[in-house]
Amino acid sequence: MSSAATGAQMVSALIAAGFILALVAVVPLALARPDIHRFKWEVEYKFWSPDCLENSVMSINGRFPGPTIRAKAGDIIHVDLTNKLSTEGVVIHWHGIRQVGTPWADGTASISQCPIRPGESFAYRFLVDKPGTYFYHGHYGMQRSAGLYGALIVDVADGRSEPFHYDGEFDLLLSDWWHKSVHEQELGLSSVPFRWINEPNSLLINGRGQYGCSLAAGTCKFNGTEQCSPQVLRVFPQKTYRLRIASTTALSSLSVAVANHMMTVVEADGNYVEPFDVQNLYIYSGESYSVLIKTDQDPTKNYWISAGVVGRKPNTTQALTLLNYVSVHAAELPASAPPATPRWDDYDSMRAFAEKIRALPHYSYAPPPSRAHHGIALLNTQNKYNGQTKWAINNVSLSLPATPYLGSLRYNLKDAFDATPPPEGFPTDYDIMVPASNTECTVNNGIYLLKLHTTVDVVLQNANSLSANTSEVHPWHLHGHDFWVLGYGDGKFVKGVSDRKFNLKNPPLRNTVLIFPYGWTVLRFVADNPGAWAFHCHIEPHLHMGMGVVLAEGMDHVRGIPNEALECGLTANAKVLMDTKRG
Amino acid sequence: MSSAATGAQMVSALIAAGFILALVAVVPLALARPDIHRFKWEVEYKFWSPDCLENSVMSINGRFPGPTIRAKAGDIIHVDLTNKLSTEGVVIHWHGIRQVGTPWADGTASISQCPIRPGESFAYRFLVDKPGTYFYHGHYGMQRSAGLYGALIVDVADGRSEPFHYDGEFDLLLSDWWHKSVHEQELGLSSVPFRWINEPNSLLINGRGQYGCSLAAGTCKFNGTEQCSPQVLRVFPQKTYRLRIASTTALSSLSVAVANHMMTVVEADGNYVEPFDVQNLYIYSGESYSVLIKTDQDPTKNYWISAGVVGRKPNTTQALTLLNYVSVHAAELPASAPPATPRWDDYDSMRAFAEKIRALPHYSYAPPPSRAHHGIALLNTQNKYNGQTKWAINNVSLSLPATPYLGSLRYNLKDAFDATPPPEGFPTDYDIMVPASNTECTVNNGIYLLKLHTTVDVVLQNANSLSANTSEVHPWHLHGHDFWVLGYGDGKFVKGVSDRKFNLKNPPLRNTVLIFPYGWTVLRFVADNPGAWAFHCHIEPHLHMGMGVVLAEGMDHVRGIPNEALECGLTANAKVLMDTKRG
């Protein structure tokens, strides 16, 4: 990934320094002049009825979900975000965008920046260097669960083409929804005794679900203007459509299917994959896919599109919308039932799906380096801490500091976080098949410091949770990088044995990957992006309960952090800020 | 108030500079060595059942209400406040404490300091120079309504005595409580169409109320350990008790009575008053009183203490607790019914009560200066702004800026707020008896700049709200000062006529005063406290809707603002902070 990434780094560094025009003037042939997409966004609560029941949502410019951003690879996105909330801070994370050269625009509170205060603004300005299906969302407290999200679609650059053909496309942004406020959910999660958020009340497609009526049974009466009326996909027969499907669920793993229509998976997390056909798409929080469907079925009928919960015992109605052939009235119910969701605990099927995902040769980055310089094994366990229920990684539950790591690392503020890095492994005799014998964990904010340009392997090791015979799925998301998924396995990862089955030939590049119950997943990445980066379970309450780590690399190469990113904690300090100005 | 205030100012200025010990060493005879009361407080949400129905409250150190602070006049309070909330900022205002020399410790977001961010701390360190009954509460968004409050009691200095005798005392901190979250209340208030918070679900005494059962009817079953079981006042016969009664209600004006027992009012807002007897005490949000009761009734019985809503058409059950003579079981219900709340709109009675309040000679400050240097008339109207419902003062609805005035004034940051001061009066032909003909107001953050040491008169002029034949009560609270209440009147204040009935002989000193429907109230104060100070309706939703102004005086005398107070907005800026360090 060297030359592309280097180009991107150059661009970004220059963006940061505000030298775009100069750059274009100097090297007109090397780099096309990027389009700059400017947005002025205001975040505030709004009364809204995402699932036909009124509630309050976090809106952007008064809309839920937030506006879809659409750009071309090589463009610059510039969002001036103003916090219009009453008392809460806010940030927005651009999920899947690597922020090469702009680590302060990653939008992770306590890591890349201070939360934006009520009444204040922050400029997110970054390069979208890779075409693909992305999204954005809040990354402070559990504001993603409160509805702070939207789609971010990057088309191929002018003159380039996708490695597949399609005639039209639709975005499907999937989420889950609770009637209980996020504030109360958060409080329950940190209370003693612990109060779980339980299964969602509804699933939403593009922010629309139906609670208390059933589309399938025809009991929802819509005129189409309701905030919860489904967004129907109107299609012509005998065409190919690209469905861009992204999941920003707080909790739910989903299976998506289109009745009577096979789906061809062509993209995952902004990376092309070797096409493969499926009846249903498994998608976990933090993932995105493109699938192609051919509208080759009876054009005098409509067809259900369904999304249902897997990976947890479901208690939520499927989300539905219609694939509506143009000659049929959009209100006409399909003759056949919505595609059923597979058995929730059919992990074999989920694993088989995951293993079908392979990089598309030539259109993707080169294969991974053949070996890693460094290996980290991360044991995922559920724990207790002073009576609270936590998730911990190598027995450390993450509690984010008041000072963003990006600032404390850049300015070497030693008191800003725990100087001792968390363990890079776990006891070899740890029995992952039973609850921990000593359930108490530590709570900490130490981080993993990686050497710039080294190749790193991470073993994500799942285990039994606090209850016997229980191990959950966790989709892990890495900021600032894509990684190669080298392999999945059952039980405990055994070095020298488990690694023999690594796929080093065409492993997919992803930014999010699942660990299966009682299983392991290994990923490899190159620590080539100076900055501080979150790596965490994308299940919102799990992260809130400490299920994440922070990595940092090449911090001495970070220049130009805007003052506005560091006006809190120990970085809210004259000396540091003056230094920043010089930086 | 010259010599006392000057002494206090000296102490505070030196506290600020951290020279306490030096001061005490140098002038041991002039000033007794103050006791320093240190507290470490953490603010977080907790599940709690204030009225027997579980909800989430803002707690301090896990308790609701927050701990009672008790100190002696001349002592220093030092509270290290840590924000343990997830995404919300926080501040605490010390209601009734003038913060002479420490304007940054007044705890008003956007005025005296930046809100304390999650994970961060702020040191409130200030002198309590005057004995009396005070309280503290949140002053950001509507966090007071969320339960962020507690009592602050200042006893007379060693060797001094109160101007009345009592054998024991009780604190009664009154509040009102909603089952709907404050976040949703706030959202409704700023929504189009407007959604009013409606009347409270419960009234609380010391954070305890009963919803869904009736103490009076004996249908509440308590073992005494419940969070909502009433705090019984256990008394010996033939003694005198001081009840310290303070109201931190969000909305409700209250009438408090003790069955069969007359109350003698002796203190109001931390100032002694000429004692007078009442059957019921009218108390508005932001006020505090001390009353004496003599336990001279049949000691074989218990007696109800009741607090009920006046000033608005009530829809909330009275708050009750028991005056429990020691020989009677605390669970024994009184033979007679709780004291009835007066007719809610008996404004004559409320006005008569207000006019009974007179300063106690010799124990109080000198009478007010006989004339003011400066007069400001503030017309209170209900208005519209882009479809929102607002309250406005001289047609300006207050919207607080991101940069605290204390910082922007001190460092002359001209862009931090509107340079044009709001009007000092209103059109003489404004008809206060009908809704405004043009209901649209402006939204603004300009302020009133007062000349230091000048005497200022403020006419608070009430008017008709947006609905015909409606004018509400508003308790106005001034930060940083006490003021003399010169008089009340009906209709429109007419200069040269209305002022003839001013009481300049023994007007009470207060920090909060009511304006009656369609009436005016005039107060006088000396602008002798360098700083920026809120002056606003103490009804929480009214302030949230813009019903307040900001005053500032002597800003060039303010020195030593801690950096931590200014880490936001335009003051979060190296130059300013460096300057602060020199300051």
PDB file of N, CA and C in Angstrom, chain B residues 351-419:
ATOM      1  N   ARG B 351     -49.156  39.174  48.289  1.00  0.00           N
ATOM      2  CA  ARG B 351     -48.582  40.513  48.308  1.00  0.00           C
ATOM      3  C   ARG B 351     -48.505  41.044  49.734  1.00  0.00           C
ATOM      4  N   ALA B 352     -49.546  40.757  50.513  1.00  0.00           N
ATOM      5  CA  ALA B 352     -49.557  41.198  51.913  1.00  0.00           C
ATOM      6  C   ALA B 352     -48.391  40.562  52.671  1.00  0.00           C
ATOM      7  N   PHE B 353     -48.159  39.287  52.389  1.00  0.00           N
ATOM      8  CA  PHE B 353     -47.023  38.589  53.007  1.00  0.00           C
ATOM      9  C   PHE B 353     -45.726  39.291  52.628  1.00  0.00           C
ATOM     10  N   ALA B 354     -45.553  39.529  51.328  1.00  0.00           N
ATOM     11  CA  ALA B 354     -44.303  40.139  50.847  1.00  0.00           C
ATOM     12  C   ALA B 354     -44.067  41.491  51.513  1.00  0.00           C
ATOM     13  N   GLU B 355     -45.152  42.228  51.719  1.00  0.00           N
ATOM     14  CA  GLU B 355     -44.990  43.587  52.256  1.00  0.00           C
ATOM     15  C   GLU B 355     -44.745  43.605  53.755  1.00  0.00           C
ATOM     16  N   LYS B 356     -44.958  42.454  54.400  1.00  0.00           N
ATOM     17  CA  LYS B 356     -44.642  42.372  55.835  1.00  0.00           C
ATOM     18  C   LYS B 356     -43.143  42.269  56.085  1.00  0.00           C
ATOM     19  N   ILE B 357     -42.407  41.923  55.038  1.00  0.00           N
ATOM     20  CA  ILE B 357     -40.979  41.651  55.217  1.00  0.00           C
ATOM     21  C   ILE B 357     -40.205  42.963  55.260  1.00  0.00           C
ATOM     22  N   ARG B 358     -39.594  43.211  56.434  1.00  0.00           N
ATOM     23  CA  ARG B 358     -38.862  44.454  56.669  1.00  0.00           C
ATOM     24  C   ARG B 358     -37.508  44.098  57.275  1.00  0.00           C
ATOM     25  N   ALA B 359     -36.529  44.912  56.980  1.00  0.00           N
ATOM     26  CA  ALA B 359     -35.215  44.667  57.571  1.00  0.00           C
ATOM     27  C   ALA B 359     -35.279  44.796  59.094  1.00  0.00           C
ATOM     28  N   LEU B 360     -34.469  43.998  59.770  1.00  0.00           N
ATOM     29  CA  LEU B 360     -34.360  44.102  61.220  1.00  0.00           C
ATOM     30  C   LEU B 360     -33.305  45.160  61.532  1.00  0.00           C
ATOM     31  N   PRO B 361     -33.697  46.240  62.213  1.00  0.00           N
ATOM     32  CA  PRO B 361     -32.717  47.315  62.474  1.00  0.00           C
ATOM     33  C   PRO B 361     -31.520  46.785  63.262  1.00  0.00           C
ATOM     34  N   HIS B 362     -30.411  47.403  63.065  1.00  0.00           N
ATOM     35  CA  HIS B 362     -29.166  47.137  63.791  1.00  0.00           C
ATOM     36  C   HIS B 362     -28.502  45.822  63.413  1.00  0.00           C
ATOM     37  N   TYR B 363     -29.267  44.766  63.152  1.00  0.00           N
ATOM     38  CA  TYR B 363     -28.647  43.508  62.790  1.00  0.00           C
ATOM     39  C   TYR B 363     -28.413  43.423  61.286  1.00  0.00           C
ATOM     40  N   SER B 364     -28.875  44.408  60.614  1.00  0.00           N
ATOM     41  CA  SER B 364     -28.807  44.346  59.163  1.00  0.00           C
ATOM     42  C   SER B 364     -27.913  45.467  58.655  1.00  0.00           C
ATOM     43  N   TYR B 365     -27.712  45.503  57.353  1.00  0.00           N
ATOM     44  CA  TYR B 365     -26.967  46.601  56.783  1.00  0.00           C
ATOM     45  C   TYR B 365     -27.732  47.902  56.985  1.00  0.00           C
ATOM     46  N   ALA B 366     -27.035  48.953  56.747  1.00  0.00           N
ATOM     47  CA  ALA B 366     -27.655  50.272  56.809  1.00  0.00           C
ATOM     48  C   ALA B 366     -28.773  50.363  55.771  1.00  0.00           C
ATOM     49  N   PRO B 367     -29.656  51.307  55.898  1.00  0.00           N
ATOM     50  CA  PRO B 367     -30.682  51.520  54.867  1.00  0.00           C
ATOM     51  C   PRO B 367     -30.034  51.808  53.517  1.00  0.00           C
ATOM     52  N   PRO B 368     -30.787  51.707  52.470  1.00  0.00           N
ATOM     53  CA  PRO B 368     -30.215  51.910  51.134  1.00  0.00           C
ATOM     54  C   PRO B 368     -29.813  53.367  50.947  1.00  0.00           C
ATOM     55  N   PRO B 369     -28.891  53.616  50.018  1.00  0.00           N
ATOM     56  CA  PRO B 369     -28.618  55.003  49.628  1.00  0.00           C
ATOM     57  C   PRO B 369     -29.946  55.656  49.254  1.00  0.00           C
ATOM     58  N   SER B 370     -30.073  56.921  49.574  1.00  0.00           N
ATOM     59  CA  SER B 370     -31.383  57.557  49.393  1.00  0.00           C
ATOM     60  C   SER B 370     -31.761  57.751  47.935  1.00  0.00           C
ATOM     61  N   ARG B 371     -30.787  57.729  47.056  1.00  0.00           N
ATOM     62  CA  ARG B 371     -31.159  57.782  45.643  1.00  0.00           C
ATOM     63  C   ARG B 371     -30.184  56.966  44.798  1.00  0.00           C
ATOM     64  N   ALA B 372     -30.681  56.612  43.615  1.00  0.00           N
ATOM     65  CA  ALA B 372     -29.869  55.790  42.709  1.00  0.00           C
ATOM     66  C   ALA B 372     -29.171  56.675  41.702  1.00  0.00           C
ATOM     67  N   HIS B 373     -27.986  56.198  41.254  1.00  0.00           N
ATOM     68  CA  HIS B 373     -27.303  56.893  40.157  1.00  0.00           C
ATOM     69  C   HIS B 373     -27.894  56.538  38.818  1.00  0.00           C
ATOM     70  N   HIS B 374     -28.541  55.383  38.785  1.00  0.00           N
ATOM     71  CA  HIS B 374     -28.855  54.796  37.495  1.00  0.00           C
ATOM     72  C   HIS B 374     -30.143  53.988  37.628  1.00  0.00           C
ATOM     73  N   GLY B 375     -30.989  54.069  36.630  1.00  0.00           N
ATOM     74  CA  GLY B 375     -32.224  53.291  36.673  1.00  0.00           C
ATOM     75  C   GLY B 375     -32.412  52.459  35.417  1.00  0.00           C
ATOM     76  N   ILE B 376     -32.862  51.246  35.613  1.00  0.00           N
ATOM     77  CA  ILE B 376     -33.140  50.360  34.481  1.00  0.00           C
ATOM     78  C   ILE B 376     -34.550  49.808  34.667  1.00  0.00           C
ATOM     79  N   ALA B 377     -35.335  49.846  33.611  1.00  0.00           N
ATOM     80  CA  ALA B 377     -36.682  49.254  33.679  1.00  0.00           C
ATOM     81  C   ALA B 377     -36.700  48.022  32.792  1.00  0.00           C
ATOM     82  N   LEU B 378     -37.134  46.904  33.349  1.00  0.00           N
ATOM     83  CA  LEU B 378     -37.127  45.641  32.614  1.00  0.00           C
ATOM     84  C   LEU B 378     -38.553  45.118  32.447  1.00  0.00           C
ATOM     85  N   LEU B 379     -39.020  45.173  31.222  1.00  0.00           N
ATOM     86  CA  LEU B 379     -40.356  44.679  30.912  1.00  0.00           C
ATOM     87  C   LEU B 379     -40.296  43.181  30.633  1.00  0.00           C
ATOM     88  N   ASN B 380     -41.107  42.421  31.364  1.00  0.00           N
ATOM     89  CA  ASN B 380     -41.147  40.957  31.224  1.00  0.00           C
ATOM     90  C   ASN B 380     -42.282  40.560  30.287  1.00  0.00           C
ATOM     91  N   THR B 381     -41.926  40.007  29.136  1.00  0.00           N
ATOM     92  CA  THR B 381     -42.987  39.590  28.213  1.00  0.00           C
ATOM     93  C   THR B 381     -42.729  38.186  27.687  1.00  0.00           C
ATOM     94  N   GLN B 382     -43.830  37.574  27.317  1.00  0.00           N
ATOM     95  CA  GLN B 382     -43.741  36.274  26.648  1.00  0.00           C
ATOM     96  C   GLN B 382     -43.826  36.553  25.157  1.00  0.00           C
ATOM     97  N   ASN B 383     -42.967  35.882  24.388  1.00  0.00           N
ATOM     98  CA  ASN B 383     -42.836  36.248  22.977  1.00  0.00           C
ATOM     99  C   ASN B 383     -42.684  35.031  22.087  1.00  0.00           C
ATOM    100  N   LYS B 384     -42.540  35.318  20.825  1.00  0.00           N
ATOM    101  CA  LYS B 384     -42.249  34.290  19.825  1.00  0.00           C
ATOM    102  C   LYS B 384     -40.929  34.632  19.157  1.00  0.00           C
ATOM    103  N   TYR B 385     -40.233  33.612  18.726  1.00  0.00           N
ATOM    104  CA  TYR B 385     -39.013  33.817  17.949  1.00  0.00           C
ATOM    105  C   TYR B 385     -38.872  32.643  16.982  1.00  0.00           C
ATOM    106  N   ASN B 386     -39.042  32.912  15.716  1.00  0.00           N
ATOM    107  CA  ASN B 386     -39.005  31.838  14.708  1.00  0.00           C
ATOM    108  C   ASN B 386     -39.905  30.662  15.082  1.00  0.00           C
ATOM    109  N   GLY B 387     -41.043  30.978  15.612  1.00  0.00           N
ATOM    110  CA  GLY B 387     -41.989  29.923  15.959  1.00  0.00           C
ATOM    111  C   GLY B 387     -41.820  29.384  17.364  1.00  0.00           C
ATOM    112  N   GLN B 388     -40.649  29.614  17.968  1.00  0.00           N
ATOM    113  CA  GLN B 388     -40.441  29.163  19.343  1.00  0.00           C
ATOM    114  C   GLN B 388     -41.128  30.110  20.314  1.00  0.00           C
ATOM    115  N   THR B 389     -41.471  29.585  21.484  1.00  0.00           N
ATOM    116  CA  THR B 389     -42.015  30.446  22.531  1.00  0.00           C
ATOM    117  C   THR B 389     -40.866  30.859  23.443  1.00  0.00           C
ATOM    118  N   LYS B 390     -40.792  32.152  23.735  1.00  0.00           N
ATOM    119  CA  LYS B 390     -39.683  32.715  24.515  1.00  0.00           C
ATOM    120  C   LYS B 390     -40.205  33.625  25.602  1.00  0.00           C
ATOM    121  N   TRP B 391     -39.374  33.896  26.567  1.00  0.00           N
ATOM    122  CA  TRP B 391     -39.590  35.023  27.457  1.00  0.00           C
ATOM    123  C   TRP B 391     -38.525  36.060  27.118  1.00  0.00           C
ATOM    124  N   ALA B 392     -38.922  37.324  27.158  1.00  0.00           N
ATOM    125  CA  ALA B 392     -37.980  38.367  26.770  1.00  0.00           C
ATOM    126  C   ALA B 392     -38.031  39.506  27.770  1.00  0.00           C
ATOM    127  N   ILE B 393     -36.926  40.217  27.877  1.00  0.00           N
ATOM    128  CA  ILE B 393     -36.801  41.376  28.750  1.00  0.00           C
ATOM    129  C   ILE B 393     -36.523  42.557  27.838  1.00  0.00           C
ATOM    130  N   ASN B 394     -37.434  43.513  27.864  1.00  0.00           N
ATOM    131  CA  ASN B 394     -37.366  44.636  26.898  1.00  0.00           C
ATOM    132  C   ASN B 394     -37.225  44.115  25.479  1.00  0.00           C
ATOM    133  N   ASN B 395     -37.944  43.062  25.224  1.00  0.00           N
ATOM    134  CA  ASN B 395     -38.016  42.427  23.907  1.00  0.00           C
ATOM    135  C   ASN B 395     -36.758  41.659  23.494  1.00  0.00           C
ATOM    136  N   VAL B 396     -35.850  41.448  24.441  1.00  0.00           N
ATOM    137  CA  VAL B 396     -34.643  40.660  24.151  1.00  0.00           C
ATOM    138  C   VAL B 396     -34.684  39.376  24.978  1.00  0.00           C
ATOM    139  N   SER B 397     -34.629  38.248  24.297  1.00  0.00           N
ATOM    140  CA  SER B 397     -34.582  36.957  24.959  1.00  0.00           C
ATOM    141  C   SER B 397     -33.118  36.533  25.060  1.00  0.00           C
ATOM    142  N   LEU B 398     -32.693  36.180  26.259  1.00  0.00           N
ATOM    143  CA  LEU B 398     -31.267  35.921  26.500  1.00  0.00           C
ATOM    144  C   LEU B 398     -30.853  34.546  25.991  1.00  0.00           C
ATOM    145  N   SER B 399     -29.813  34.543  25.177  1.00  0.00           N
ATOM    146  CA  SER B 399     -29.220  33.288  24.720  1.00  0.00           C
ATOM    147  C   SER B 399     -27.746  33.347  25.089  1.00  0.00           C
ATOM    148  N   LEU B 400     -27.321  32.484  25.986  1.00  0.00           N
ATOM    149  CA  LEU B 400     -25.966  32.626  26.541  1.00  0.00           C
ATOM    150  C   LEU B 400     -24.899  32.262  25.514  1.00  0.00           C
ATOM    151  N   PRO B 401     -23.767  32.961  25.556  1.00  0.00           N
ATOM    152  CA  PRO B 401     -22.687  32.715  24.583  1.00  0.00           C
ATOM    153  C   PRO B 401     -21.800  31.540  24.997  1.00  0.00           C
ATOM    154  N   ALA B 402     -20.956  31.088  24.062  1.00  0.00           N
ATOM    155  CA  ALA B 402     -20.036  29.976  24.356  1.00  0.00           C
ATOM    156  C   ALA B 402     -18.895  30.423  25.268  1.00  0.00           C
ATOM    157  N   THR B 403     -18.542  31.691  25.197  1.00  0.00           N
ATOM    158  CA  THR B 403     -17.433  32.210  26.013  1.00  0.00           C
ATOM    159  C   THR B 403     -17.999  32.871  27.262  1.00  0.00           C
ATOM    160  N   PRO B 404     -17.533  32.491  28.454  1.00  0.00           N
ATOM    161  CA  PRO B 404     -18.071  33.128  29.667  1.00  0.00           C
ATOM    162  C   PRO B 404     -17.775  34.628  29.673  1.00  0.00           C
ATOM    163  N   TYR B 405     -18.771  35.403  30.048  1.00  0.00           N
ATOM    164  CA  TYR B 405     -18.604  36.855  30.087  1.00  0.00           C
ATOM    165  C   TYR B 405     -17.429  37.264  30.975  1.00  0.00           C
ATOM    166  N   LEU B 406     -17.253  36.551  32.060  1.00  0.00           N
ATOM    167  CA  LEU B 406     -16.182  36.929  32.979  1.00  0.00           C
ATOM    168  C   LEU B 406     -14.840  36.959  32.241  1.00  0.00           C
ATOM    169  N   GLY B 407     -14.642  36.014  31.336  1.00  0.00           N
ATOM    170  CA  GLY B 407     -13.415  35.970  30.546  1.00  0.00           C
ATOM    171  C   GLY B 407     -13.426  36.959  29.407  1.00  0.00           C
ATOM    172  N   SER B 408     -14.529  37.040  28.688  1.00  0.00           N
ATOM    173  CA  SER B 408     -14.529  37.919  27.513  1.00  0.00           C
ATOM    174  C   SER B 408     -14.470  39.384  27.933  1.00  0.00           C
ATOM    175  N   LEU B 409     -15.055  39.716  29.079  1.00  0.00           N
ATOM    176  CA  LEU B 409     -14.968  41.092  29.578  1.00  0.00           C
ATOM    177  C   LEU B 409     -13.572  41.383  30.099  1.00  0.00           C
ATOM    178  N   ARG B 410     -13.037  40.438  30.823  1.00  0.00           N
ATOM    179  CA  ARG B 410     -11.717  40.657  31.417  1.00  0.00           C
ATOM    180  C   ARG B 410     -10.654  40.848  30.339  1.00  0.00           C
ATOM    181  N   TYR B 411     -10.790  40.064  29.249  1.00  0.00           N
ATOM    182  CA  TYR B 411      -9.759  40.101  28.213  1.00  0.00           C
ATOM    183  C   TYR B 411     -10.229  40.838  26.966  1.00  0.00           C
ATOM    184  N   ASN B 412     -11.367  41.513  27.118  1.00  0.00           N
ATOM    185  CA  ASN B 412     -11.805  42.428  26.073  1.00  0.00           C
ATOM    186  C   ASN B 412     -11.954  41.728  24.722  1.00  0.00           C
ATOM    187  N   LEU B 413     -12.570  40.551  24.745  1.00  0.00           N
ATOM    188  CA  LEU B 413     -12.768  39.778  23.516  1.00  0.00           C
ATOM    189  C   LEU B 413     -14.082  40.224  22.896  1.00  0.00           C
ATOM    190  N   LYS B 414     -13.980  41.139  21.963  1.00  0.00           N
ATOM    191  CA  LYS B 414     -15.167  41.843  21.489  1.00  0.00           C
ATOM    192  C   LYS B 414     -16.125  40.953  20.708  1.00  0.00           C
ATOM    193  N   ASP B 415     -15.610  39.872  20.141  1.00  0.00           N
ATOM    194  CA  ASP B 415     -16.501  39.027  19.338  1.00  0.00           C
ATOM    195  C   ASP B 415     -17.251  37.999  20.167  1.00  0.00           C
ATOM    196  N   ALA B 416     -17.016  37.993  21.460  1.00  0.00           N
ATOM    197  CA  ALA B 416     -17.578  36.920  22.280  1.00  0.00           C
ATOM    198  C   ALA B 416     -19.078  37.076  22.517  1.00  0.00           C
ATOM    199  N   PHE B 417     -19.559  38.309  22.448  1.00  0.00           N
ATOM    200  CA  PHE B 417     -20.996  38.530  22.645  1.00  0.00           C
ATOM    201  C   PHE B 417     -21.398  39.822  21.953  1.00  0.00           C
ATOM    202  N   ASP B 418     -22.679  40.034  21.894  1.00  0.00           N
ATOM    203  CA  ASP B 418     -23.227  41.181  21.186  1.00  0.00           C
ATOM    204  C   ASP B 418     -22.800  42.485  21.845  1.00  0.00           C
ATOM    205  N   ALA B 419     -22.146  43.340  21.076  1.00  0.00           N
ATOM    206  CA  ALA B 419     -21.579  44.561  21.646  1.00  0.00           C
ATOM    207  C   ALA B 419     -22.652  45.564  22.064  1.00  0.00           C
TER     208      ALA B 419
END
